[in-house]
Every structure is written in C-alpha cells, then in structure tokens.
PDB file of C-alpha atoms and ligand atoms in Angstrom:
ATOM      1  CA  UNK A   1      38.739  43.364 143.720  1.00 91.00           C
ATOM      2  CA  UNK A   2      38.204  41.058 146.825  1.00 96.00           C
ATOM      3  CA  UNK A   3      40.584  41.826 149.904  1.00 98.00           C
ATOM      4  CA  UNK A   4      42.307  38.257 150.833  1.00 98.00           C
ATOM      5  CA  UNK A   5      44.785  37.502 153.500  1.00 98.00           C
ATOM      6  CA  UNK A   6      47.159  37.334 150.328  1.00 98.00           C
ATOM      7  CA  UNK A   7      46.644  40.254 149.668  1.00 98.00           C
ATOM      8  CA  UNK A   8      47.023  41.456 152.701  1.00 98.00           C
ATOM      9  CA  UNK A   9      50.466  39.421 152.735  1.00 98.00           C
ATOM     10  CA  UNK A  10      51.406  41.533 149.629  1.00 98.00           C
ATOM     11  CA  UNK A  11      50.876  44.571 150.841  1.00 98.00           C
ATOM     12  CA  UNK A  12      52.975  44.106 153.851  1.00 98.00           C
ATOM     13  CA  UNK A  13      55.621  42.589 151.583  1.00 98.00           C
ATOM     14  CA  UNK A  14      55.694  45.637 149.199  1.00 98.00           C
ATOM     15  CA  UNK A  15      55.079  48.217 151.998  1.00 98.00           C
ATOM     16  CA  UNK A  16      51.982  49.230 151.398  1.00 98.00           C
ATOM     17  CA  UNK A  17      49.648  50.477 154.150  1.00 98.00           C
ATOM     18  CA  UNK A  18      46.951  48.007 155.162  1.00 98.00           C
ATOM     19  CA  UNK A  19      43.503  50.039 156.390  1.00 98.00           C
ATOM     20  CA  UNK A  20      41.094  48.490 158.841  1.00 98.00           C
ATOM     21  CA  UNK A  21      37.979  49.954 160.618  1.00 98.00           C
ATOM     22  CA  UNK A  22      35.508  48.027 162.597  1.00 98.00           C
ATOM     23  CA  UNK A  23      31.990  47.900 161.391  1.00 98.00           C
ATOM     24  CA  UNK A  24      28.817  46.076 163.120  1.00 98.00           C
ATOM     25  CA  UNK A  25      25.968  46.872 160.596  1.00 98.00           C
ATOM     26  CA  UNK A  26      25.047  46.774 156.706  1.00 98.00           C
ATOM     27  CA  UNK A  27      24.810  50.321 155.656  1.00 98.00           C
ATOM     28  CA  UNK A  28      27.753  51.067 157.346  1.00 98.00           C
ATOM     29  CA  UNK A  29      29.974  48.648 155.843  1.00 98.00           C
ATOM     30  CA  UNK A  30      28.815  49.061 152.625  1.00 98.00           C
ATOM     31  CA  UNK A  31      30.132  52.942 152.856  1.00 98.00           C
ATOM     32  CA  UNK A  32      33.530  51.977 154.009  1.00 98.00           C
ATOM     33  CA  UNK A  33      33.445  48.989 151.620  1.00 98.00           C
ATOM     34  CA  UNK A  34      33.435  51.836 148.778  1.00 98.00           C
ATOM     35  CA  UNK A  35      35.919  53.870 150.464  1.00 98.00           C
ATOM     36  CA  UNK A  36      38.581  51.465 149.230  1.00 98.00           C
ATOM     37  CA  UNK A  37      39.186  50.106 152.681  1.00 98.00           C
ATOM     38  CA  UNK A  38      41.227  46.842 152.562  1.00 98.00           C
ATOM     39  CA  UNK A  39      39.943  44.906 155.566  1.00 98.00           C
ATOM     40  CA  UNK A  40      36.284  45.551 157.951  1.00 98.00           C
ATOM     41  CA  UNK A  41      36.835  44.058 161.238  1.00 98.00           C
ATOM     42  CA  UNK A  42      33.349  43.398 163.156  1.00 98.00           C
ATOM     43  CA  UNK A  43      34.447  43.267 166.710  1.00 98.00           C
ATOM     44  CA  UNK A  44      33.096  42.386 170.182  1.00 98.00           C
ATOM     45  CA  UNK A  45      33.510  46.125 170.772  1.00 97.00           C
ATOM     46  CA  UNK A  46      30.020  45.836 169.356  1.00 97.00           C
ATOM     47  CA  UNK A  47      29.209  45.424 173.060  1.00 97.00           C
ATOM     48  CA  UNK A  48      30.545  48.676 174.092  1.00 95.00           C
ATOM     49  CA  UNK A  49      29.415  50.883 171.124  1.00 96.00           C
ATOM     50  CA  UNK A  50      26.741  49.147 169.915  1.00 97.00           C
ATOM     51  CA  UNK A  51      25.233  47.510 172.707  1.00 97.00           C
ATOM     52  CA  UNK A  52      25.961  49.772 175.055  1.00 96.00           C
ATOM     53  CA  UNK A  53      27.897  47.508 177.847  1.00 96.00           C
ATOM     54  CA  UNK A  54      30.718  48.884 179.903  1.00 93.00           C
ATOM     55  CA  UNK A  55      33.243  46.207 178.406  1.00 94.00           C
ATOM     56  CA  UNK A  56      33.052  43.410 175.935  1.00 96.00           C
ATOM     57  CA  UNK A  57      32.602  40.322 178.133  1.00 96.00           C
ATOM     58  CA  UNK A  58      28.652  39.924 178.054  1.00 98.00           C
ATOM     59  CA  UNK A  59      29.208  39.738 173.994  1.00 98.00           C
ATOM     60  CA  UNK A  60      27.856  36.400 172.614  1.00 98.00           C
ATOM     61  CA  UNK A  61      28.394  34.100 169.576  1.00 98.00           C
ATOM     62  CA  UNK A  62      25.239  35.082 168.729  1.00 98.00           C
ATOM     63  CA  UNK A  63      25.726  38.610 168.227  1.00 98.00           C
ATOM     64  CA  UNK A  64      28.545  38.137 166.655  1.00 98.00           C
ATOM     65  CA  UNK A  65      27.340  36.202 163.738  1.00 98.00           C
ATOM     66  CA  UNK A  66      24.116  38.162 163.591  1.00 98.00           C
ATOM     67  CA  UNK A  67      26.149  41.882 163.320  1.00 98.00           C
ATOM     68  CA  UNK A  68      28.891  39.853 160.972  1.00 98.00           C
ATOM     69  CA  UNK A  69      26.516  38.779 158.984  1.00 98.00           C
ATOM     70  CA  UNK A  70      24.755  41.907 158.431  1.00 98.00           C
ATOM     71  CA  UNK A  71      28.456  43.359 157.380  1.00 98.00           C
ATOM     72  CA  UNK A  72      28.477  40.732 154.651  1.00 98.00           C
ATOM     73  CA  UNK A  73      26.268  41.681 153.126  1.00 98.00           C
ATOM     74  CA  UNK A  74      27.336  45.251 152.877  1.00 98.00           C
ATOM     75  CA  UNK A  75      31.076  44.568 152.364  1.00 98.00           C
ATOM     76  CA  UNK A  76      31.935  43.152 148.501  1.00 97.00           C
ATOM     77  CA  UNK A  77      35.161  43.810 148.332  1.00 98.00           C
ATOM     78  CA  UNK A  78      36.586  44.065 151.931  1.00 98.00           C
ATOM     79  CA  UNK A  79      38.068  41.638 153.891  1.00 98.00           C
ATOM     80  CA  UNK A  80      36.037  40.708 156.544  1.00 98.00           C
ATOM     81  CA  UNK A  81      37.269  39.224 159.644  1.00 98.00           C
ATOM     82  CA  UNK A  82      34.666  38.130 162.739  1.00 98.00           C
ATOM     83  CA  UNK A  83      35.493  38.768 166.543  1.00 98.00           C
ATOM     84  CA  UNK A  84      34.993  35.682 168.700  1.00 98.00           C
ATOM     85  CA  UNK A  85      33.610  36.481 171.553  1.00 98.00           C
ATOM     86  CA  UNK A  86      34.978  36.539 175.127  1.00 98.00           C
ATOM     87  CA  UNK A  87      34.531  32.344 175.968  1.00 98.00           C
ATOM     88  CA  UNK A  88      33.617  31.110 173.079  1.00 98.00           C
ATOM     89  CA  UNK A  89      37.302  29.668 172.634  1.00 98.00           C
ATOM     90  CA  UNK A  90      39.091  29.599 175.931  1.00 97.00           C
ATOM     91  CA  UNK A  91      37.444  26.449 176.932  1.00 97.00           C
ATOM     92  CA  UNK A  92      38.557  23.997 174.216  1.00 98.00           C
ATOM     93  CA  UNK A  93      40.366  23.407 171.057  1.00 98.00           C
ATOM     94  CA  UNK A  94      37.051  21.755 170.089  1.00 98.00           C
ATOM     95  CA  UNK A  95      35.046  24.254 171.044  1.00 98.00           C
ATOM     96  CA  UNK A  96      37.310  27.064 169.313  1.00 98.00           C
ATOM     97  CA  UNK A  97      37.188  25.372 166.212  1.00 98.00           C
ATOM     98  CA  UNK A  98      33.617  24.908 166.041  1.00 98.00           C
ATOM     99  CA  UNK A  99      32.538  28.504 167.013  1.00 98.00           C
ATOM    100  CA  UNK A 100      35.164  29.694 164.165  1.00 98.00           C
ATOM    101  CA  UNK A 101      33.510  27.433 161.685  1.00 98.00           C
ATOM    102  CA  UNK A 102      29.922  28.863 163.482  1.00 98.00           C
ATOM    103  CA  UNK A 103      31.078  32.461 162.575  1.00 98.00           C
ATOM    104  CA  UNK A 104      32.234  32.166 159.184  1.00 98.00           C
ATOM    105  CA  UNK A 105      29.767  29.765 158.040  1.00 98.00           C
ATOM    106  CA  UNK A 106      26.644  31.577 159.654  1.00 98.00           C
ATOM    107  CA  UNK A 107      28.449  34.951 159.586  1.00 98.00           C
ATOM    108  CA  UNK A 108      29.830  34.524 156.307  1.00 98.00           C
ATOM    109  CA  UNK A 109      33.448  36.143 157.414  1.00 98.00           C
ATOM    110  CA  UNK A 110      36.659  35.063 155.779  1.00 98.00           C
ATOM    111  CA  UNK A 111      38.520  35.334 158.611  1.00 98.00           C
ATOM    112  CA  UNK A 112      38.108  35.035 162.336  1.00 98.00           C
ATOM    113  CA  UNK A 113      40.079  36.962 164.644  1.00 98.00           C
ATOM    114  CA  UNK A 114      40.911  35.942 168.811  1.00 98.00           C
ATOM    115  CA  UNK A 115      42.767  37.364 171.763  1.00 98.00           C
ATOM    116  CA  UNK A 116      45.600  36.161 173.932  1.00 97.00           C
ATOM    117  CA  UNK A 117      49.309  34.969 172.693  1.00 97.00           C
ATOM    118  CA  UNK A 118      51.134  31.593 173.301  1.00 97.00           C
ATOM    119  CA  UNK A 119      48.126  30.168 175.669  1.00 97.00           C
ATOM    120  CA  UNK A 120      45.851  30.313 172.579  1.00 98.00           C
ATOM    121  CA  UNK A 121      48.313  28.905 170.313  1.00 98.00           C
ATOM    122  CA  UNK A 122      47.006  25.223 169.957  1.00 98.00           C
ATOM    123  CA  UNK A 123      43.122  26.971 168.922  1.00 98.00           C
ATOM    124  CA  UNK A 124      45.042  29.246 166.205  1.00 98.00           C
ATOM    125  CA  UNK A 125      46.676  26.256 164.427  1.00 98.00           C
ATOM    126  CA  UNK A 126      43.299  24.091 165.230  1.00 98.00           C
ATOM    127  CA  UNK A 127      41.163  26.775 163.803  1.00 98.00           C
ATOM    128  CA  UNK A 128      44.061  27.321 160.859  1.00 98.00           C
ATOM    129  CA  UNK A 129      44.197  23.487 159.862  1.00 98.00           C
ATOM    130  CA  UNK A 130      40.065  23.998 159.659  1.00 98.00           C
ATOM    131  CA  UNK A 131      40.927  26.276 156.587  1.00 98.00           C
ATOM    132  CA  UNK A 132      39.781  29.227 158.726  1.00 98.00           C
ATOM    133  CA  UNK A 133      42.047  32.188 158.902  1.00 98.00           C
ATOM    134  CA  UNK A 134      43.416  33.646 161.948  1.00 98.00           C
ATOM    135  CA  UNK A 135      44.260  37.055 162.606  1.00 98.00           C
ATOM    136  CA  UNK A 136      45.160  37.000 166.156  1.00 98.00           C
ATOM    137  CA  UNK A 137      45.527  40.339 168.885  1.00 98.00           C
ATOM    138  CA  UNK A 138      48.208  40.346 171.560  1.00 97.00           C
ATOM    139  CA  UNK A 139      48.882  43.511 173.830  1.00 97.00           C
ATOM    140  CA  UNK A 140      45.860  45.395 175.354  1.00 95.00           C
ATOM    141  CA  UNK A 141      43.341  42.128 174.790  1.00 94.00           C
ATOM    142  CA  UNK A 142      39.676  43.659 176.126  1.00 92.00           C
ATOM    143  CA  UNK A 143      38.854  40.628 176.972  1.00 95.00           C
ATOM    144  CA  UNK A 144      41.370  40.189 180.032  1.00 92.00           C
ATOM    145  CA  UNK A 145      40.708  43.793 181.007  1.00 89.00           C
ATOM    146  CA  UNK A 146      39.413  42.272 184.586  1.00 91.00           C
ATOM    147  CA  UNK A 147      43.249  40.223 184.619  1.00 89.00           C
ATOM    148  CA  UNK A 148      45.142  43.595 183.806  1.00 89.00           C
ATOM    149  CA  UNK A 149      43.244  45.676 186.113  1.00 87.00           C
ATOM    150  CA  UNK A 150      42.161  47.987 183.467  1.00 84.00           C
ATOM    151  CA  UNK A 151      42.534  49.684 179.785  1.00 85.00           C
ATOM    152  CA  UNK A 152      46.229  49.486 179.971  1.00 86.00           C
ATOM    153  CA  UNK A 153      49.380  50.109 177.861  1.00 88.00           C
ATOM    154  CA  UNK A 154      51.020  46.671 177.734  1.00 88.00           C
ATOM    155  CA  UNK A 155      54.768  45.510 176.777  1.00 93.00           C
ATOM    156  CA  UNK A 156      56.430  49.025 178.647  1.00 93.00           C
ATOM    157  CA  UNK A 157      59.050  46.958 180.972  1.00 95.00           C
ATOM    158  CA  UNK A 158      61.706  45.071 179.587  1.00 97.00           C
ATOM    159  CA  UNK A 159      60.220  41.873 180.965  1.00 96.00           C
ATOM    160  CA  UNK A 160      56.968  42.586 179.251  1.00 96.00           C
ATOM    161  CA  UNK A 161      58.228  44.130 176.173  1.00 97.00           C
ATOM    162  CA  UNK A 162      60.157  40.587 175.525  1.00 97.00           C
ATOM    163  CA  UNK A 163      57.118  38.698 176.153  1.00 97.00           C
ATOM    164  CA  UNK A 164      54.918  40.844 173.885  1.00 97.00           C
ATOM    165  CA  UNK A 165      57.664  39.560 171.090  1.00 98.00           C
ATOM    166  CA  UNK A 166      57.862  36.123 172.135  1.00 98.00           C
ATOM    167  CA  UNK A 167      54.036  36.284 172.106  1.00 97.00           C
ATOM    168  CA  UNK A 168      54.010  37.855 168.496  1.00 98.00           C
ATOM    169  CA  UNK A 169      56.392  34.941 167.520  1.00 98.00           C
ATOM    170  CA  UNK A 170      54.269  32.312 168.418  1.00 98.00           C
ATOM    171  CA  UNK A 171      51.316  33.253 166.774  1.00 98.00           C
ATOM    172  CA  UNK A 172      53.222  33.765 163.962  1.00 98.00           C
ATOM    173  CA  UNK A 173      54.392  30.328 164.027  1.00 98.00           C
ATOM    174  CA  UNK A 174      51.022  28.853 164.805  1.00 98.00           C
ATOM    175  CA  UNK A 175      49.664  30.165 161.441  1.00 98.00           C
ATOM    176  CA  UNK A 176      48.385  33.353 162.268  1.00 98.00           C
ATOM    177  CA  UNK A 177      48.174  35.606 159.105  1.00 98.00           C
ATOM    178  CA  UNK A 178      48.205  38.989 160.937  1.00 98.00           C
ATOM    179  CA  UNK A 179      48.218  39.954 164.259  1.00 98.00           C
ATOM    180  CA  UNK A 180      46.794  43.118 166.268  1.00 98.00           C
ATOM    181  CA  UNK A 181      49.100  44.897 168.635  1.00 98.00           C
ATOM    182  CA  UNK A 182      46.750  47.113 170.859  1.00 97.00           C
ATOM    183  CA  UNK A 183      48.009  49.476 172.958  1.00 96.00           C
ATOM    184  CA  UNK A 184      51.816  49.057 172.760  1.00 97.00           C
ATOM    185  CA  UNK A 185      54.418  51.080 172.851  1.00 97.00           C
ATOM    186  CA  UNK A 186      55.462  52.896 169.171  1.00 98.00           C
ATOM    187  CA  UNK A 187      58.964  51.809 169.313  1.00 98.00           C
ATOM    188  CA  UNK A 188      58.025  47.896 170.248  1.00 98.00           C
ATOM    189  CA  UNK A 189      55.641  47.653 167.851  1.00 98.00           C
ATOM    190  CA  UNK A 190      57.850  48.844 165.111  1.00 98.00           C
ATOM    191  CA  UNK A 191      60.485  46.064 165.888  1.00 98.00           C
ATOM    192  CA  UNK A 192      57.948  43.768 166.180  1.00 98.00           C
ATOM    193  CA  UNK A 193      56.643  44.276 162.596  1.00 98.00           C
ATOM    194  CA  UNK A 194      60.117  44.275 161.225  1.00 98.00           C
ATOM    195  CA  UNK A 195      60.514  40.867 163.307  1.00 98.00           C
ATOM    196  CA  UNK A 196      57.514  39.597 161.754  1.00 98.00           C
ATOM    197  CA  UNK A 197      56.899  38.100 157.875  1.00 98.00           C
ATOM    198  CA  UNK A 198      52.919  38.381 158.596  1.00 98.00           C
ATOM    199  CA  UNK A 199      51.254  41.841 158.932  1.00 98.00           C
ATOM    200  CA  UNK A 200      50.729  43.776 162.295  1.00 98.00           C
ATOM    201  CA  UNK A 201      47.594  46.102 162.149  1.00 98.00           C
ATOM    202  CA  UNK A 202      47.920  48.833 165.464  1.00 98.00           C
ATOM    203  CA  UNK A 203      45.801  49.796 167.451  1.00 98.00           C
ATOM    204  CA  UNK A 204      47.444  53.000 170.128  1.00 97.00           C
ATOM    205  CA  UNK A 205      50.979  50.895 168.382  1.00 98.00           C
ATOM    206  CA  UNK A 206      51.874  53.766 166.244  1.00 98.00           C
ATOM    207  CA  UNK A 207      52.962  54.396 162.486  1.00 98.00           C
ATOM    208  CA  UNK A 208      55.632  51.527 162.534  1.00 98.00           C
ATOM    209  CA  UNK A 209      52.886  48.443 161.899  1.00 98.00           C
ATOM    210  CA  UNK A 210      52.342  47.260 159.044  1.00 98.00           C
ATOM    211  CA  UNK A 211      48.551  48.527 158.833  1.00 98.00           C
ATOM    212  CA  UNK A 212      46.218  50.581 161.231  1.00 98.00           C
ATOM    213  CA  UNK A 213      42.616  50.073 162.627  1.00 98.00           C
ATOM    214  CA  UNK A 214      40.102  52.042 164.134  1.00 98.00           C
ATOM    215  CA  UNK A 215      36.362  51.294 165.954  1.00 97.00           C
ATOM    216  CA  UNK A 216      34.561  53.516 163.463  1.00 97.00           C
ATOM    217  CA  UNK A 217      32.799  55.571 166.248  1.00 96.00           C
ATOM    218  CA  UNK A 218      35.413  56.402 167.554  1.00 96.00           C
ATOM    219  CA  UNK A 219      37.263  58.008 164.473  1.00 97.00           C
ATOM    220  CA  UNK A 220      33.830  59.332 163.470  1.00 97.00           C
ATOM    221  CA  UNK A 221      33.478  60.917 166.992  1.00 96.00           C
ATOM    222  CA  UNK A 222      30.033  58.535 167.613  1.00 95.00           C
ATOM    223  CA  UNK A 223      30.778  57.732 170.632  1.00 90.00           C
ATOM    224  CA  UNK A 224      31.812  59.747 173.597  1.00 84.00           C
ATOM    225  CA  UNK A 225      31.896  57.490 176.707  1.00 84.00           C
ATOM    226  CA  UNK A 226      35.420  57.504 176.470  1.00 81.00           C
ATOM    227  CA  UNK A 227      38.087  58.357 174.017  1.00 85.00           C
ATOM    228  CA  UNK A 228      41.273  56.667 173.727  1.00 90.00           C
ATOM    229  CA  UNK A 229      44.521  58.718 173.679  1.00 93.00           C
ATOM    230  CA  UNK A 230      45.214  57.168 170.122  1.00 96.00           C
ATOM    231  CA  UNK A 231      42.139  57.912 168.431  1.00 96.00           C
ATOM    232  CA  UNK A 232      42.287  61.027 166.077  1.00 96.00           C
ATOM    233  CA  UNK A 233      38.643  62.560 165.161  1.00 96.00           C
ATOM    234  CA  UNK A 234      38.129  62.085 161.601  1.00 97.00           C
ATOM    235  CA  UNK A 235      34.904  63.906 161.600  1.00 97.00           C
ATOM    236  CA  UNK A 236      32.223  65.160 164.145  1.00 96.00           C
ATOM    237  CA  UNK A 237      29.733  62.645 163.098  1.00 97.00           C
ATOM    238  CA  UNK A 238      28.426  62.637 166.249  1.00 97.00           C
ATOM    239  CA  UNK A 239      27.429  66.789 166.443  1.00 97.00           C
ATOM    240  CA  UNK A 240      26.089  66.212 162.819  1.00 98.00           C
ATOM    241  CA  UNK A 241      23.715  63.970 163.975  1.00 98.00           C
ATOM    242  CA  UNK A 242      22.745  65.632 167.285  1.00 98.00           C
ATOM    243  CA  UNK A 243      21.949  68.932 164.843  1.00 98.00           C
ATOM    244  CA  UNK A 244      20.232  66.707 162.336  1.00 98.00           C
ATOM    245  CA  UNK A 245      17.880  64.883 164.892  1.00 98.00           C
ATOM    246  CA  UNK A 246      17.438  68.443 167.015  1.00 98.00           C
ATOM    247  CA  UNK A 247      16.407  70.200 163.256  1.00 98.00           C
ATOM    248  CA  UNK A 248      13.549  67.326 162.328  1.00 98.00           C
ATOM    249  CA  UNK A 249      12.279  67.598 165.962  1.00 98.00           C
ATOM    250  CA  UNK A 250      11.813  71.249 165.597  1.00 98.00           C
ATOM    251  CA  UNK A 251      10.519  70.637 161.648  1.00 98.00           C
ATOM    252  CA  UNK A 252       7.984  67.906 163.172  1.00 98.00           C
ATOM    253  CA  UNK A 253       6.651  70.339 165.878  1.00 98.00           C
ATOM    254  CA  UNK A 254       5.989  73.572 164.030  1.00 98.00           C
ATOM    255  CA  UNK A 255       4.551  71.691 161.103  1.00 98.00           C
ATOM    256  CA  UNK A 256       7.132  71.853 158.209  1.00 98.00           C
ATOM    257  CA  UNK A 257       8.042  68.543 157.939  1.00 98.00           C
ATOM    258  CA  UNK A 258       6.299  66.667 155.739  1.00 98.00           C
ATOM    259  CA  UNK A 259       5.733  68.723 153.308  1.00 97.00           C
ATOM    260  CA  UNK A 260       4.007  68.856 149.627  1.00 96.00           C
ATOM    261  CA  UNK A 261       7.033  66.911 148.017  1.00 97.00           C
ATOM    262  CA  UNK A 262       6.894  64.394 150.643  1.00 97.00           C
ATOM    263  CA  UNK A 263       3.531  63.565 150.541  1.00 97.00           C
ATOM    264  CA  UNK A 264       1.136  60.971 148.485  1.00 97.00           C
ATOM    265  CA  UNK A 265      -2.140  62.212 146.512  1.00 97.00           C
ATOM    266  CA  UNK A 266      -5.294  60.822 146.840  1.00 97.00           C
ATOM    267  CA  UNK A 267      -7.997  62.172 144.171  1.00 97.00           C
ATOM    268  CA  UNK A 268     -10.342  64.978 145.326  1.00 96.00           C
ATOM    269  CA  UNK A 269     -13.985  63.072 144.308  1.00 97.00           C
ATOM    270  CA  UNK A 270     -12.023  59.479 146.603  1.00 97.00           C
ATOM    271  CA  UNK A 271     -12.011  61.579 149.516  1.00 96.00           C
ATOM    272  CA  UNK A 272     -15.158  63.528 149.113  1.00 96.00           C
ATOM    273  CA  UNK A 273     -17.002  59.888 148.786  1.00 96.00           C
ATOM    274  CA  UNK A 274     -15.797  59.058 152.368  1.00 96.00           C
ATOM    275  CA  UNK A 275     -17.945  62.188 153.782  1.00 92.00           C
TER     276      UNK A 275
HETATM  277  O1  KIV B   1      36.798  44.507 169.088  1.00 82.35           O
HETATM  278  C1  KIV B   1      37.487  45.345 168.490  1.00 82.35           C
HETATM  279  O2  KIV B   1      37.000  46.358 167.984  1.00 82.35           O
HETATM  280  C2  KIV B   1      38.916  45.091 168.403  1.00 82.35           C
HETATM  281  C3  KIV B   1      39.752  46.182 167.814  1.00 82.35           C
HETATM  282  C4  KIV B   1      39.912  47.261 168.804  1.00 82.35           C
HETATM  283  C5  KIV B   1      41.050  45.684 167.303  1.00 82.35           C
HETATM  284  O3  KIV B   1      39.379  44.066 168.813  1.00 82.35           O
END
C-alpha cells in the first residue's frame, strides 16, 4: 500500500515508528521500497555522497529532479519526498513554488522537503496552497553550514533551544506535514514531538521523534569521508564491495572469469568458414 502524508499522520497519531532513508538512484530504492520502508527521502546530500562535493551547496534543481526521478521509478509503495536544493527557494515565494511544482512534476515526488524555520514560512504555505506537501527541516540545516560555522549540534542553550521550538511551531502552523530535527539535542527533540500534532523524523535527535532517517551510505557504511556521531553501521557494505571488486580483478587477471557458463556459442563449421 502507498505511503501518504496521512499515513504518515496516522502513524504518529497511533505511535507507530515512521522509517526514512535517503536514496538517489533506481535500484536502490527499489530494495528499500521492498523492505517495508514508509518514506525514501532523495536529498541534496546527493552532492556529498553521490557527487562527491565537500557540502551540499553546488547541488542543482537539476540533479535533483534527475536522481528523484530515477527513485520513482524504483519506489511503488514509499513515500517519496524531493530535496530542494540550496537557492532554489530562498529567493522568492514565486520562485519556491515553481521549483516545488518543477520537482514533483518532473521528479514525480509527492512531497518536497526545504530547510530553514520561520524565515521560510511564507514558501511552506505558498508551496502548501500549490497542493504540494511540505516536510520541512529545522536544526542542523546543511545548507547554512557556511552561517553556523560548521556541522554543528543546534538548540543546546536555552536561548536556542526556545527558538528551535518556536521554529518547529511555525512550520507547523504554516502547513508543514512533518518536520526534520537534525542534530538536536535528545531531550529537546522529545518535547518538541510531544509539542507537535505533525510528525518529527530525527536525524542525531534521538529515540523521542516521532520517526528516524538515515543517508543510506552512511548506515550501510558506503561512505567513509566522515561519519556522524549518530549514525550506527547497519552493515559493512562498503568492505563487501571493496572484497567483491578486489576478487573480479584478480578473477579477470588470471583468467577465470568468464568462464564456460558465462559465455555464448557460436557453431564449430561458422567459425571455421571465417579461416
Ligand atoms: O539531504 C539529506 O540527506 C537530508 C537528511 C540528512 C535529512 O536532508
């Protein structure tokens, strides 16, 4: 059955667990998709883990719609919300709207998700009164990693901790229907969620939200650049595949790979006629 931000609603309502990773490519997504998981987020985080950049600034509209649409495809029954990228909806309401519209009509996404609080308030209910869901991300937003000064915890003092609220109440008011607390303290993000009637999905927030997510390398241990402190290694994916790639080299070398069973016959008297 499809994943909708009803049922997302639902869940949070009966206290059920809501499970998001991030995705970025077909095959991919169609594995998680029959893992059961409720919602697929394709994020600009592409740009680190994908793409290779050393944050997710240079990520463009286009990427986005061409990696969500290649989810799409994979994903039946998750929900599948699109990142928009760093710029393509800091400039205008206008422009907000029509990049959201952009990703879910090219992309094909039900959802859209963007970064920032009460400043991006006016594009969540622009983008909402479009008919395009918003699931919006307050706390450690990648995007303003240059404005922080870094990948850091946000909402510790008791200053920032009430702002991280306030901020959680306003996109709740300006039709949000979930919002991503990254990197926030366990015991803040708990009240939060309790504070809250739509879902929180944590990122580094602890067990208290309402649902988790993960970048998929990460939990797959894919990608080893950096590792967060709240990432827990699901599997060594990453060894696997380092083993795997050093084992065909060695096959290809010393001749055993192809073999018989991978090979296509020709009859004997075709290829005696080409002598
Ligand atoms: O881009 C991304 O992957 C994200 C998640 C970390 C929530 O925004």
């Amino acid at each position: 059955m499809k994943n909708t931000i009803a049922t997302f609603q639902a869940q949070k309502d009966k206290g059920e667990k809501i499970t998001m990773l991030t995705v970025y490519d077909y095959s991919t997504a169609k594995l998680m998709d029959q893992a059961g998981i409720n919602g697929i987020l394709v994020g600009d985080s592409l740009g680190m883990v994908v793409l290779g950049y050393e944050d997710t600034i240079p990520v463009t509209m286009q990427d986005m719609i061409h990696h969500t649409a290649a989810v799409c495809r994979g994903a039946k029954n998750a929900l599948v919300v699109g990142d928009m990228p760093f710029m393509s909806y800091q400039v205008s309401v206008e422009q907000a709207v029509e990049n959201a519209g952009r990703l879910m009509k090219e992309g094909g996404c039900q959802a859209v998700k963007l970064e920032g609080g009460a400043a991006v308030c006016p594009q969540i209910k622009a983008i909402v009164n479009a008919s395009i869901p918003v699931m919006a991300h307050i706390g450690l937003t990648p995007q303003s990693v240059h404005s922080f000064g870094g990948f850091k915890v946000q909402g510790k003092s008791e200053q920032g901790a009430k702002k991280l609220l306030e901020e959680a109440k306003a996109v709740e008011e300006a039709g949000a229907f979930a919002v991503v607390l990254e990197c926030v303290p366990a015991k803040l993000a708990e009240l939060i969620s309790k504070e809250l009637t739509i879902p929180t999905i944590g990122i580094g927030a602890g067990a208290g939200c309402d649902g988790q997510i993960l970048v998929y390398q990460d939990m797959l241990g894919m990608f080893s650049d950096f590792t967060p402190k709240f990432v827990r290694r699901f599997a060594n994916v990453g060894d696997m595949m380092t083993e795997a790639f050093q084992t065909y080299i060695a096959q290809v070398q010393e001749g055993s790979f192809p073999a018989e069973e991978h090979t296509f016959a020709i009859a004997d008297d075709v290829i005696k006629k080409l002598y």
